[in-house]
Amino acid sequence: MLINFSNLLRLMYDGDDADNARARELREIIIHGRVPKSNQNGYKFVEYSTKRCILGILKTKCSLLFGSPGSGKTQTIVSLVQILVEYGYSVLVTSYTHNAVDNILMKLVRFNDENDKKVDFVRMGQPRRINPKLLKYSDHDRTKKWLETENIIALNHFYSTIPVVAATCLAVFNHPLFQKRTFDFCIMDEASQVFLCTSLGPLFNCHNFVLVGDQKQLPPVVQSSYARQNGLDESLFSRLLNTSGKQDIGHYDDDFDNDEFDVGNKDSNHQNNKSSSSYGQSIRIFPLFIQYRMNSVIMQVANKLTYGNKLKCANKQVETISLLDYLLPNDKCHILEEYQSSFISKIISPNLNDSVVFLDTTSIPLAFETYDNDNGEFNILPQQQQQQRSQNNDTNDHSSPSNDNTKSFNDATNFNTDNIGIISPFRRQVNKIRELFGQQFLEQNHLEINTVDQYQGRDKDVIIYSCVKSRNSNCSSVETNDSNQTPIIDSELLKDERRLNVAVTRAKRKLIIIGNCHTLNRYLPFRNLFNVLDEEQIVPLIDFNDFNDIVI
């Protein structure tokens, strides 16, 4: 919190020194939405085999790179870093989380291994927070020899000339390097998840910045509903989109074909002009809508729910990937014939057309959640099975739909559980599912079970999404819009369309959603989902025991 307040004070600082010049420029961008024009008239056009958005970023002082799910934004960042370094620019790579920073650097290491031209970089931060594979690139390891010999000149030269520095947004505040050095470019990944005040720190250390994110996914985490209502969960990425009138990015299409991009070396003038005429009137946005993750069926759901049919599959292979790719020829006939007449066929089917299935638990009379006023909601299981669980405490008993679906895939196909991800919006549901599988099973089979929030930025071949919410159909409160709902029914996590979007877009080949249609229909994001899904994609689950037919 202290860092955020300090960043805010720097933003509002009004003095005569260089720090005020940058503060004035940032105020124009953040508060007034006016972006400085980039003076690059001396650049010569360079033919470079990369995405057009990268060329546009090189011409713009303030850019937003909209990275839709699976669009290869991390690879785009690596390509941008490589180009900037080649033309003599210094780059600060940052994000809110250590994982996000390390993901970029891991791909940068792979680039260095595959190419003659290397990108030299240093990873700032405490060694215990850095990916072990990147420790040799940490400032701790790279400066150790100079610290031991107290060679301050060599140490200062290293920090002053290293072309790429990577650190979290908060680390920028703590290291003395950032008190002395200003970078040509700052690239902030997952910017839509960074608090606005937190994002200010890195921006004071650069002349030009690129914010990479997707405001259609989860925002910064704010526990207080009062703080959220008053805008604390608004990121700088979202604010600049709103300021430019481009908040509905799904219906925005920038015309790149008419742009002439001039790319040049660092020697060109990048100095900021202080006159009002040096400011443009809008934010430059570079959308990435070509995605390499979801097959066409899953992508269609995401398109209709969120992205206005802008998402496109990168190629035919991405468009048609399915679980059929995991089956041997004999297995295909066996699987498709065995379950052809069963309602289970949609769930276990590896066919492309069956890539999205909603498993409806409405018809199970006792499959309603229980609620603890002290701890919040948890698992939906029939009362009889809950009693059995408490009696025998058999943690390997796969007695819920999530468990049975996972076992079905594992047994019926040439498929490993490390290709499956189980997610839920509720932490207690995650813990319950882990308990049902048992720790030994999870460790041996590398099965990941986590919240939707923690899966952002991740993907799996198969995603099983447990919505949890279920309520007796005789309860009138389900069908009303009365604001005085019980805690079991009313859930902010299920009201958030961005959380549903993240859940849907984690899957590459198969998406199974488990929930009570009758209950979930009271939440607008799920009403929209049900309008998008075909009748064939909603499969009613009549009895938990029906899963015994496919669990070996």
mmCIF file of C-alpha atoms in Angstrom, residues 10 18 33 52 66 86 91 96-97 122 152 169 179 181 214 235 237 335 362 385 388-389 397 420 439 460 511 548:
data_model
loop_
_atom_site.group_PDB
_atom_site.id
_atom_site.type_symbol
_atom_site.label_atom_id
_atom_site.label_comp_id
_atom_site.label_asym_id
_atom_site.label_seq_id
_atom_site.Cartn_x
_atom_site.Cartn_y
_atom_site.Cartn_z
ATOM 1 C CA ARG A 10 4.854 11.102 -7.788
ATOM 2 C CA ALA A 18 13.005 16.027 -14.688
ATOM 3 C CA GLY A 33 -6.303 10.637 -22.107
ATOM 4 C CA ARG A 52 2.025 -5.536 -37.849
ATOM 5 C CA PHE A 66 -4.983 -6.422 -26.487
ATOM 6 C CA GLU A 86 18.338 -5.065 -32.145
ATOM 7 C CA VAL A 91 13.629 -2.379 -22.332
ATOM 8 C CA TYR A 96 2.448 -7.798 -11.260
ATOM 9 C CA THR A 97 3.353 -11.455 -10.649
ATOM 10 C CA VAL A 122 18.899 -9.641 -16.076
ATOM 11 C CA ILE A 152 31.628 -0.635 -8.038
ATOM 12 C CA CYS A 169 5.995 -3.794 -10.704
ATOM 13 C CA GLN A 179 16.427 5.431 -9.049
ATOM 14 C CA ARG A 181 18.070 4.559 -14.968
ATOM 15 C CA ASP A 214 -7.375 -8.222 -21.798
ATOM 16 C CA SER A 235 -6.483 -1.030 -13.986
ATOM 17 C CA PHE A 237 -5.210 -0.722 -19.050
ATOM 18 C CA ILE A 335 -15.553 -45.422 -27.735
ATOM 19 C CA THR A 362 -31.058 -29.899 -11.822
ATOM 20 C CA GLN A 385 -23.177 -39.499 -0.186
ATOM 21 C CA GLN A 388 -21.151 -41.804 3.625
ATOM 22 C CA ARG A 389 -18.116 -39.568 3.153
ATOM 23 C CA ASP A 397 -14.014 -42.419 -3.726
ATOM 24 C CA ILE A 420 -6.999 -32.211 -17.513
ATOM 25 C CA GLN A 439 -3.457 -36.289 -2.179
ATOM 26 C CA LYS A 460 -5.378 -27.566 -20.612
ATOM 27 C CA LEU A 511 -14.918 -28.053 -22.074
ATOM 28 C CA ASN A 548 -20.934 -46.265 -12.674
#
